[in-house]
Amino acid sequence: MNSNIPKLGMLGFGAAGIGNLYRAMDDDVAAAALAAGWDAGIRYFDTAPHYGLGLSERRVGAFLSGMPREEFVISTKVGRVLEPVANPTGAKDAEGFDVPADVVRRWDPSEAGIRRSIEDSLERTGLASIDIAYLHDPDVYDLQAGIKQALPALVRLREEGLVKAIGVGANSADALRDCVLGSDLDIIMLAGRYSLLEQPAAVDLMPLCLERGVGIANVGVYNSGLLARPVVPENANYNYAPAPVEILARAKALAACCDEFGVELPAAALQFAVSHPAVCTVVVGASNARQITETAARMAAAIPAELWTALVSRGLLDAELVHA
């Protein structure tokens, strides 16, 4: 694995939820979730300006400022800068976060924009340094501008020692492959494309990362909550929308097989997601202390090898992907 990548641990804390994703929470609830993650041994925390229009970065920074700097790793994102609204109306953010829309996101892949983004993130977190900087969702805006402008700027920041490692985060395995081919990355954040339910990233992207020594932070491993509970509900979501019938049936089959072996579906989902040799960590979000404590326990749960064999025999998993 690339020597630039800090040691992340098997489980990381995804801080979108504590940026008031979908619903508001008090600062003390967010702090308690972060503390529970720390108590569970988590030392990697991922945030972004996008999450709550800076709220997540402020909350993560407030918590980590009280911890020994050498003991944790923090990543944030670049590519979206936040700019004040001239005349805020009190309206809420339109992108899923329950926060006032007193700033707006603006896509800026330029070197000036990337440097400003890092400076702003340092100010919001109150920390002296960021360990990992990911280009955030370049395919949503302009993938080629991201590759040609933003990634060279990130390389220069790494050369200057302003960040230890650089990468890209995206939902598209194809976009991430183009970024790995187009730049000298240390790590990528792969969202939802390598899970117990589906593994499209295993075809091209993950072998490429192994070949090039690019680490993978695997996120979205519950596929929008579809795999997040031992029993799959009828109204489960997939890719942030109601799950199609065939996807729901596959998830239920996975859950039933897990149950036969005394394993909870989320535990199998977590441990499968981190088992691939290209994956260096799985990052999972939490909105309260209970959720992150439960996630840590599931990551440590014993899973019999016979479960993976059964999943393969039932056509629910490719044998080549069983690394457990």
Coordinates of C-alpha atoms in Angstrom, one line a residue:
M1 CA 0.0 0.0 0.0
N2 CA 1.1 3.5 -0.7
S3 CA 3.4 4.8 2.0
N4 CA 1.8 8.3 2.0
I5 CA -1.5 6.9 3.4
P6 CA -1.7 7.3 7.1
K7 CA -2.7 4.3 9.2
L8 CA -6.5 4.5 9.2
G9 CA -7.7 1.4 11.0
M10 CA -10.4 -0.9 9.7
L11 CA -13.3 1.4 10.7
G12 CA -13.5 5.2 10.2
F13 CA -16.1 7.7 11.3
G14 CA -18.1 9.4 8.4
A15 CA -19.2 12.8 9.6
A16 CA -22.0 13.6 7.1
G17 CA -24.7 12.7 9.7
I18 CA -23.3 15.1 12.3
G19 CA -23.6 17.9 9.7
N20 CA -27.4 17.6 10.3
L21 CA -28.0 15.3 7.3
Y22 CA -31.8 15.0 6.9
R23 CA -32.4 16.3 10.5
A24 CA -31.0 18.7 13.0
M25 CA -29.1 17.5 16.1
D26 CA -27.7 19.4 19.1
D27 CA -24.0 19.9 19.4
D28 CA -23.8 17.7 22.5
V29 CA -25.4 14.7 20.5
A30 CA -22.8 15.1 17.8
A31 CA -20.0 15.3 20.3
A32 CA -21.3 12.2 22.1
A33 CA -21.3 10.3 18.8
L34 CA -17.7 11.4 18.1
A35 CA -16.7 10.4 21.6
A36 CA -18.3 7.0 21.3
G37 CA -16.3 6.4 18.1
W38 CA -13.1 7.4 19.8
D39 CA -13.9 5.1 22.8
A40 CA -14.5 2.3 20.3
G41 CA -11.0 2.7 18.9
I42 CA -11.8 4.8 15.8
R43 CA -9.0 7.2 14.9
Y44 CA -10.0 8.1 11.4
F45 CA -12.6 10.9 10.9
D46 CA -13.8 12.0 7.5
T47 CA -15.7 15.3 6.9
A48 CA -16.3 17.8 4.1
P49 CA -17.4 21.4 3.6
H50 CA -20.5 20.0 1.8
Y51 CA -21.7 18.3 5.0
G52 CA -24.0 20.8 6.6
L53 CA -22.4 23.8 4.9
G54 CA -19.3 23.6 7.2
L55 CA -21.2 22.4 10.3
S56 CA -19.6 18.9 10.2
E57 CA -16.1 20.3 9.9
R58 CA -16.7 22.6 12.9
R59 CA -18.1 19.8 15.0
V60 CA -15.3 17.3 14.1
G61 CA -12.7 20.0 14.7
A62 CA -14.1 21.0 18.0
F63 CA -13.9 17.3 19.2
L64 CA -10.5 16.5 17.8
S65 CA -8.9 19.7 19.1
G66 CA -9.0 18.0 22.5
M67 CA -7.3 14.9 21.3
P68 CA -3.5 14.2 20.8
R69 CA -2.8 15.2 17.2
E70 CA -0.5 12.3 16.6
E71 CA -3.3 9.8 17.5
F72 CA -5.9 10.6 14.8
V73 CA -6.3 11.1 11.0
I74 CA -8.7 13.6 9.5
S75 CA -9.7 13.9 5.9
T76 CA -11.8 16.5 4.2
K77 CA -12.8 17.4 0.7
V78 CA -12.0 20.0 -1.9
G79 CA -13.7 21.1 -5.1
R80 CA -16.6 22.9 -3.5
V81 CA -16.0 26.2 -1.9
L82 CA -18.5 27.9 0.4
E83 CA -19.4 31.5 -0.2
P84 CA -21.6 33.8 1.9
V85 CA -25.1 34.6 0.7
A86 CA -25.4 38.4 0.3
N87 CA -28.9 38.5 1.8
P88 CA -29.8 35.3 3.6
T89 CA -33.5 34.7 3.9
G90 CA -33.4 32.1 6.6
A91 CA -34.2 29.3 4.1
K92 CA -32.8 25.8 4.8
D93 CA -30.1 24.1 2.6
A94 CA -31.6 22.4 -0.5
E95 CA -29.1 19.5 -0.5
G96 CA -30.4 17.4 2.4
F97 CA -28.8 19.1 5.4
D98 CA -31.0 20.8 8.1
V99 CA -29.0 24.0 8.3
P100 CA -29.6 27.6 7.3
A101 CA -28.6 28.3 3.7
D102 CA -26.5 31.3 4.6
V103 CA -23.6 30.1 2.4
V104 CA -23.7 28.5 -1.0
R105 CA -21.5 25.8 -2.6
R106 CA -19.6 26.7 -5.7
W107 CA -17.6 24.2 -7.8
D108 CA -14.0 25.4 -8.2
P109 CA -11.4 23.0 -9.5
S110 CA -8.7 25.7 -10.0
E111 CA -5.6 25.6 -7.9
A112 CA -6.6 28.9 -6.2
G113 CA -10.0 27.2 -5.4
I114 CA -8.3 24.1 -4.0
R115 CA -5.9 26.1 -1.8
R116 CA -8.7 28.3 -0.6
S117 CA -10.8 25.2 0.2
I118 CA -8.1 23.7 2.4
E119 CA -7.5 27.1 4.1
D120 CA -11.2 27.4 4.9
S121 CA -11.4 23.9 6.2
L122 CA -8.5 24.5 8.5
E123 CA -10.2 27.6 9.8
R124 CA -13.5 25.7 10.4
T125 CA -11.9 22.8 12.1
G126 CA -9.5 24.9 14.1
L127 CA -6.8 22.3 13.4
A128 CA -3.3 23.1 12.1
S129 CA -3.3 20.4 9.4
I130 CA -5.4 18.1 7.3
D131 CA -4.1 14.6 6.6
I132 CA -6.0 13.6 3.5
A133 CA -7.7 15.8 0.9
Y134 CA -10.2 14.2 -1.5
L135 CA -11.5 15.9 -4.6
H136 CA -15.3 15.7 -3.9
D137 CA -17.6 14.2 -6.6
P138 CA -15.8 15.7 -9.7
D139 CA -18.0 13.7 -12.0
V140 CA -21.1 15.6 -10.7
Y141 CA -19.6 18.8 -12.0
D142 CA -16.9 18.4 -14.6
L143 CA -14.7 15.3 -14.4
Q144 CA -12.2 16.4 -16.9
A145 CA -11.7 19.8 -15.2
G146 CA -11.2 17.9 -12.0
I147 CA -8.6 15.6 -13.5
K148 CA -6.7 18.4 -15.4
Q149 CA -6.9 21.2 -12.9
A150 CA -7.8 20.0 -9.4
L151 CA -5.7 16.8 -9.2
P152 CA -2.4 18.5 -10.3
A153 CA -3.1 21.2 -7.6
L154 CA -3.6 18.5 -5.0
V155 CA -0.3 16.9 -6.1
R156 CA 1.5 20.2 -5.5
L157 CA -0.1 20.6 -2.1
R158 CA 1.2 17.1 -1.2
E159 CA 4.7 18.0 -2.5
E160 CA 4.6 21.1 -0.3
G161 CA 3.7 19.1 2.7
L162 CA 0.3 20.8 3.2
V163 CA -1.4 17.4 3.2
K164 CA 0.0 14.0 3.6
A165 CA -2.2 12.2 1.1
I166 CA -4.5 13.0 -1.8
G167 CA -7.4 11.3 -3.5
V168 CA -10.8 11.5 -5.0
G169 CA -14.2 10.6 -3.6
A170 CA -17.1 9.6 -5.9
N171 CA -20.1 7.3 -6.4
S172 CA -18.9 6.2 -9.8
A173 CA -16.3 3.5 -10.2
D174 CA -15.7 4.6 -13.8
A175 CA -15.0 8.2 -12.7
L176 CA -12.6 7.0 -10.0
R177 CA -10.8 4.7 -12.5
D178 CA -10.3 7.7 -14.8
C179 CA -8.9 9.7 -11.9
V180 CA -6.5 6.9 -10.8
L181 CA -5.3 6.7 -14.4
G182 CA -5.0 10.4 -14.7
S183 CA -3.0 11.3 -11.6
D184 CA -0.7 10.1 -8.9
L185 CA -3.2 9.5 -6.2
D186 CA -2.7 7.9 -2.8
I187 CA -6.2 6.9 -1.9
I188 CA -9.8 7.0 -3.3
M189 CA -13.1 7.1 -1.5
L190 CA -15.4 4.6 -3.2
A191 CA -19.1 5.1 -2.4
G192 CA -21.5 2.2 -2.7
R193 CA -19.8 0.3 -5.5
Y194 CA -18.2 -2.5 -3.4
S195 CA -20.7 -3.9 -1.0
L196 CA -22.1 -7.3 -0.1
L197 CA -25.0 -6.5 -2.4
E198 CA -23.0 -5.5 -5.5
Q199 CA -19.3 -5.2 -6.5
P200 CA -19.0 -3.4 -9.9
A201 CA -15.7 -1.8 -8.7
A202 CA -14.1 -5.3 -8.5
V203 CA -14.0 -5.6 -12.3
D204 CA -11.5 -2.8 -13.2
L205 CA -11.1 -0.3 -10.5
M206 CA -9.9 -2.4 -7.5
P207 CA -7.3 -4.4 -9.5
L208 CA -6.0 -1.0 -10.9
C209 CA -5.7 0.3 -7.4
L210 CA -3.8 -2.8 -6.3
E211 CA -1.5 -2.4 -9.2
R212 CA -0.8 1.2 -8.5
G213 CA -0.7 1.0 -4.7
V214 CA -3.8 3.3 -4.3
G215 CA -5.7 2.6 -1.1
I216 CA -9.5 2.5 -1.0
A217 CA -11.6 4.0 1.7
N218 CA -14.8 2.1 1.2
V219 CA -18.0 4.0 2.1
G220 CA -21.7 3.5 1.5
V221 CA -21.3 -0.1 2.2
Y222 CA -24.9 -0.4 3.4
N223 CA -26.2 0.8 0.0
S224 CA -28.3 3.7 1.4
G225 CA -29.4 1.6 4.5
L226 CA -30.6 -1.5 2.6
L227 CA -28.1 -3.7 4.4
A228 CA -28.0 -1.7 7.7
R229 CA -30.5 -3.9 9.6
P230 CA -30.7 -7.6 10.4
V231 CA -34.1 -7.8 8.8
V232 CA -34.6 -5.9 5.5
P233 CA -37.7 -3.7 5.7
E234 CA -40.2 -3.6 2.8
N235 CA -39.7 0.2 2.4
A236 CA -35.9 0.0 2.3
N237 CA -34.0 2.5 0.1
Y238 CA -31.3 1.7 -2.4
N239 CA -29.2 4.5 -3.9
Y240 CA -31.3 7.1 -2.0
A241 CA -34.6 5.9 -3.5
P242 CA -37.1 3.1 -2.8
A243 CA -35.4 -0.2 -3.6
P244 CA -36.5 -2.0 -6.8
V245 CA -38.2 -5.4 -6.3
E246 CA -35.2 -7.4 -7.5
I247 CA -32.7 -5.5 -5.4
L248 CA -35.0 -5.9 -2.3
A249 CA -35.3 -9.6 -3.0
R250 CA -31.5 -10.0 -3.2
A251 CA -31.0 -8.1 0.1
K252 CA -33.6 -10.3 1.8
A253 CA -31.8 -13.5 0.5
L254 CA -28.5 -12.2 1.9
A255 CA -30.2 -11.5 5.3
A256 CA -31.8 -14.9 5.4
C257 CA -28.5 -16.7 4.7
C258 CA -26.7 -14.6 7.4
D259 CA -29.4 -15.4 9.9
E260 CA -29.0 -19.2 9.3
F261 CA -25.4 -18.8 10.5
G262 CA -26.3 -16.6 13.5
V263 CA -24.8 -13.5 11.8
E264 CA -26.5 -10.1 11.5
L265 CA -26.6 -8.8 7.9
P266 CA -24.9 -5.5 8.8
A267 CA -22.0 -7.3 10.4
A268 CA -21.5 -9.4 7.3
A269 CA -21.8 -6.3 5.1
L270 CA -19.1 -4.4 7.1
Q271 CA -16.6 -7.3 7.2
F272 CA -17.1 -8.1 3.6
A273 CA -16.5 -4.5 2.6
V274 CA -13.1 -4.3 4.4
S275 CA -11.9 -7.8 3.3
H276 CA -10.7 -6.9 -0.2
P277 CA -6.9 -6.4 -0.2
A278 CA -7.3 -3.0 -1.9
V279 CA -9.5 -1.6 0.9
C280 CA -7.6 0.1 3.8
T281 CA -10.7 1.2 5.8
V282 CA -14.5 1.2 5.8
V283 CA -16.0 4.6 6.7
V284 CA -19.5 4.5 8.3
G285 CA -21.6 7.4 9.4
A286 CA -23.4 7.8 12.7
S287 CA -25.9 10.3 14.1
N288 CA -25.6 9.2 17.7
A289 CA -23.4 7.4 20.1
R290 CA -25.4 4.1 20.0
Q291 CA -25.1 3.8 16.2
I292 CA -21.3 4.0 16.2
T293 CA -20.9 1.7 19.2
E294 CA -23.1 -0.8 17.5
T295 CA -21.2 -0.5 14.2
A296 CA -17.8 -1.1 16.0
A297 CA -19.3 -4.2 17.7
R298 CA -20.5 -5.5 14.3
M299 CA -17.1 -5.0 12.8
A300 CA -15.6 -7.1 15.5
A301 CA -18.2 -9.9 15.5
A302 CA -17.2 -13.4 14.8
I303 CA -18.3 -14.7 11.3
P304 CA -17.9 -18.3 10.4
A305 CA -16.2 -19.1 7.1
E306 CA -19.2 -21.3 6.2
L307 CA -21.3 -18.2 5.7
W308 CA -19.2 -17.0 2.8
T309 CA -19.2 -20.5 1.3
A310 CA -23.0 -20.6 1.6
L311 CA -23.4 -17.2 -0.1
V312 CA -21.2 -18.4 -2.9
S313 CA -23.1 -21.6 -3.4
R314 CA -26.4 -19.7 -3.5
G315 CA -25.2 -17.4 -6.2
L316 CA -25.2 -14.4 -3.9
L317 CA -21.5 -13.8 -4.0
D318 CA -18.6 -14.5 -6.4
A319 CA -16.1 -16.9 -5.0
E320 CA -13.2 -14.8 -6.3
L321 CA -14.4 -12.0 -3.9
V322 CA -14.2 -14.0 -0.7
H323 CA -11.1 -12.8 1.0
A324 CA -12.3 -13.3 4.6

